[in-house]
C-alpha cells in the first residue's frame, strides 16, 4: 500500500496542466464542468490517500490493534511498519488541516452570502433585480432563494439601456447555472491539495465566458454584449468594491476582460489563445492523458484501500486462530 497510496498525492502535478490545456480548447460550459469535476475528483483521491495513510499507522498502535483484534507482527510483515507510523502521523495532521480548511471556507462562504443578502435586503427589488443607491459602478450575481442581480446606480448610469440588458443577462446566467458552486468546489478542492489551486483561475474565466455567451444569446447581439462587458469593466474600480459583496460571487467585470471581449467579437476564438480545432489529434491526446491521470489516481486509492483491508483481515485471522 505504501507505494500506491502516494500516487493520488502526486498526480495533480500531471493532471492540472493537462486540465488547463484541455479547457482552452473546449466551449466555456464544457470547460467549467471539466475543471470543477477534475478538481473535485483529485481532491477526493487526495483525501482518501491521506485517510489511508493515517489509518495504516493508527492500526499499528497497540491500543488500536487490540481494539481491532489485530496481530501487530503480521501488520509489520510488509517491511514498512517502521515508516508507516511517523508518515501516518504527518498524514493525520494534514488530513486534520484539510478538514479544518474546508470547514473554514464553507462557513466563510455561507457567512458572506448571508451578510450580502442582509445588506441588500433593505433595498427595493424589481423581480430579481436589486438596485443599490451607491454611486460606485458595480454589478454582481448574488445566489440564494431567490437569486438576485445586484447593481448600483453608478453602474446603471454608466451603461446605455441595451448594454444594461446584456449586463443583467450575464448576471442571470451566473444565477441560472449556479456558478458560485463551481467556484466553491475549486476553493474547497484547493484546501485539500495546494497543487489544485491553479485550476481556480481558468475555472473563473470559463464561468465568465459561459455567462458571456448566454448573455449574447439572450440579447441576440454579440457586439452589444461585448460593449457592455468592456464598458462595465472600465467603469468599475477595485477600490470601489462594495464591502458587503462576497468574494466568492461572480461579476461581469471579473477576469481578463479584454480576452473575453475579443472572444465575443471573434466567436469562439480567445485573444492570445488560439483554440485547438475540433477533431485535432492534440485535444484527444490531452483528454486521454487527463482521463488516465484521474483514473489512475482513483485506481491507486482503491488499490491501497484493498491492500489495507487485506492486511487487516490477515492480522485478524491470525489472532482468531
Short mmCIF file of C-alpha atoms in Angstrom, two decimals, residues 159-307:
data_model
loop_
_atom_site.label_atom_id
_atom_site.label_comp_id
_atom_site.label_asym_id
_atom_site.label_seq_id
_atom_site.Cartn_x
_atom_site.Cartn_y
_atom_site.Cartn_z
CA UNK A 159 -24.37 51.92 -19.44
CA UNK A 160 -26.99 52.69 -22.09
CA UNK A 161 -30.25 50.68 -21.94
CA UNK A 162 -29.25 47.97 -24.44
CA UNK A 163 -25.99 47.29 -22.62
CA UNK A 164 -27.77 47.21 -19.27
CA UNK A 165 -29.92 44.35 -20.54
CA UNK A 166 -26.80 42.49 -21.67
CA UNK A 167 -25.23 43.01 -18.24
CA UNK A 168 -28.36 41.76 -16.49
CA UNK A 169 -28.47 38.71 -18.79
CA UNK A 170 -24.84 37.96 -17.91
CA UNK A 171 -25.52 38.03 -14.17
CA UNK A 172 -28.72 35.99 -14.58
CA UNK A 173 -26.70 33.35 -16.40
CA UNK A 174 -24.46 33.08 -13.33
CA UNK A 175 -27.52 32.54 -11.16
CA UNK A 176 -29.19 30.05 -13.51
CA UNK A 177 -26.01 28.00 -13.85
CA UNK A 178 -25.27 28.14 -10.10
CA UNK A 179 -21.76 29.18 -10.98
CA UNK A 180 -20.87 30.06 -7.41
CA UNK A 181 -20.95 26.35 -6.59
CA UNK A 182 -18.34 25.68 -9.27
CA UNK A 183 -16.02 28.24 -7.70
CA UNK A 184 -16.74 26.88 -4.23
CA UNK A 185 -15.83 23.40 -5.44
CA UNK A 186 -12.48 24.68 -6.72
CA UNK A 187 -11.83 26.53 -3.46
CA UNK A 188 -12.60 23.52 -1.28
CA UNK A 189 -10.57 21.24 -3.55
CA UNK A 190 -7.56 23.56 -3.27
CA UNK A 191 -7.94 23.42 0.51
CA UNK A 192 -7.48 19.64 0.23
CA UNK A 193 -4.45 19.86 -2.06
CA UNK A 194 -2.49 23.09 -2.78
CA UNK A 195 -1.48 21.80 -6.22
CA UNK A 196 -5.12 22.20 -7.31
CA UNK A 197 -5.09 25.97 -6.82
CA UNK A 198 -4.09 26.71 -10.44
CA UNK A 199 -7.46 25.33 -11.58
CA UNK A 200 -9.43 28.18 -10.00
CA UNK A 201 -8.36 30.99 -12.35
CA UNK A 202 -9.20 29.13 -15.59
CA UNK A 203 -12.44 27.93 -13.99
CA UNK A 204 -13.44 31.52 -13.15
CA UNK A 205 -12.64 32.53 -16.72
CA UNK A 206 -14.69 29.66 -18.16
CA UNK A 207 -17.64 30.64 -15.98
CA UNK A 208 -17.44 34.25 -17.13
CA UNK A 209 -17.25 33.12 -20.75
CA UNK A 210 -20.21 30.81 -20.16
CA UNK A 211 -22.23 33.78 -18.86
CA UNK A 212 -20.96 35.99 -21.73
CA UNK A 213 -22.21 33.51 -24.31
CA UNK A 214 -25.53 33.11 -22.52
CA UNK A 215 -25.97 36.88 -22.42
CA UNK A 216 -25.09 37.24 -26.12
CA UNK A 217 -27.64 34.55 -26.97
CA UNK A 218 -30.24 36.22 -24.78
CA UNK A 219 -29.91 39.73 -26.23
CA UNK A 220 -29.17 38.44 -29.73
CA UNK A 221 -26.17 40.71 -30.30
CA UNK A 222 -22.58 39.71 -29.51
CA UNK A 223 -21.26 43.24 -30.10
CA UNK A 224 -23.69 44.83 -27.67
CA UNK A 225 -22.72 42.21 -25.09
CA UNK A 226 -19.02 42.83 -25.71
CA UNK A 227 -19.50 46.59 -25.33
CA UNK A 228 -21.48 46.09 -22.13
CA UNK A 229 -18.74 43.91 -20.60
CA UNK A 230 -15.99 46.28 -21.67
CA UNK A 231 -17.77 49.46 -20.58
CA UNK A 232 -18.76 47.96 -17.22
CA UNK A 233 -15.17 46.85 -16.58
CA UNK A 234 -13.83 50.31 -17.44
CA UNK A 235 -16.35 51.97 -15.14
CA UNK A 236 -15.78 49.62 -12.18
CA UNK A 237 -12.75 50.16 -9.98
CA UNK A 238 -11.40 47.61 -7.48
CA UNK A 239 -11.10 50.24 -4.75
CA UNK A 240 -14.84 50.98 -5.09
CA UNK A 241 -15.90 47.41 -4.43
CA UNK A 242 -18.80 47.28 -2.00
CA UNK A 243 -17.76 45.95 1.43
CA UNK A 244 -20.75 43.59 1.55
CA UNK A 245 -20.02 41.95 -1.80
CA UNK A 246 -18.95 38.32 -1.20
CA UNK A 247 -15.55 37.36 -2.51
CA UNK A 248 -16.93 34.15 -3.99
CA UNK A 249 -19.62 35.68 -6.22
CA UNK A 250 -19.16 36.27 -9.93
CA UNK A 251 -19.41 39.61 -11.70
CA UNK A 252 -19.32 40.66 -15.33
CA UNK A 253 -16.27 42.85 -14.68
CA UNK A 254 -14.12 39.98 -13.36
CA UNK A 255 -11.31 38.11 -15.07
CA UNK A 256 -9.33 39.02 -18.20
CA UNK A 257 -11.95 41.32 -19.73
CA UNK A 258 -10.03 42.11 -22.97
CA UNK A 259 -9.73 38.41 -23.71
CA UNK A 260 -13.44 37.91 -23.02
CA UNK A 261 -14.42 40.84 -25.25
CA UNK A 262 -12.22 39.50 -28.04
CA UNK A 263 -13.82 36.06 -27.67
CA UNK A 264 -17.28 37.61 -28.04
CA UNK A 265 -16.26 39.59 -31.10
CA UNK A 266 -14.37 36.74 -32.75
CA UNK A 267 -16.77 33.93 -31.98
CA UNK A 268 -15.05 31.09 -30.17
CA UNK A 269 -11.51 32.45 -30.70
CA UNK A 270 -9.98 33.86 -27.50
CA UNK A 271 -7.34 36.57 -27.77
CA UNK A 272 -3.83 35.22 -27.48
CA UNK A 273 -5.00 31.63 -27.01
CA UNK A 274 -5.97 30.07 -30.37
CA UNK A 275 -8.15 27.05 -29.60
CA UNK A 276 -7.27 23.58 -30.73
CA UNK A 277 -9.52 22.78 -33.66
CA UNK A 278 -12.28 20.26 -33.12
CA UNK A 279 -11.03 16.91 -34.24
CA UNK A 280 -7.38 17.94 -33.91
CA UNK A 281 -5.48 14.94 -32.51
CA UNK A 282 -3.84 17.08 -29.82
CA UNK A 283 -7.11 17.54 -27.98
CA UNK A 284 -7.81 13.83 -27.98
CA UNK A 285 -4.36 13.08 -26.64
CA UNK A 286 -4.69 15.65 -23.85
CA UNK A 287 -8.16 14.38 -22.97
CA UNK A 288 -6.89 10.80 -22.87
CA UNK A 289 -3.94 11.82 -20.71
CA UNK A 290 -6.19 13.68 -18.28
CA UNK A 291 -8.65 10.81 -18.06
CA UNK A 292 -5.76 8.43 -17.44
CA UNK A 293 -4.43 10.67 -14.64
CA UNK A 294 -7.76 10.82 -12.83
CA UNK A 295 -8.50 7.12 -13.38
CA UNK A 296 -5.01 6.10 -12.25
CA UNK A 297 -5.32 8.26 -9.15
CA UNK A 298 -8.68 6.72 -8.24
CA UNK A 299 -7.43 3.20 -9.02
CA UNK A 300 -4.35 3.72 -6.84
CA UNK A 301 -6.51 4.87 -3.92
CA UNK A 302 -8.79 1.86 -4.34
CA UNK A 303 -5.80 -0.48 -4.59
CA UNK A 304 -4.30 0.97 -1.43
CA UNK A 305 -7.63 0.59 0.36
CA UNK A 306 -7.97 -3.02 -0.81
CA UNK A 307 -4.40 -3.77 0.29
#
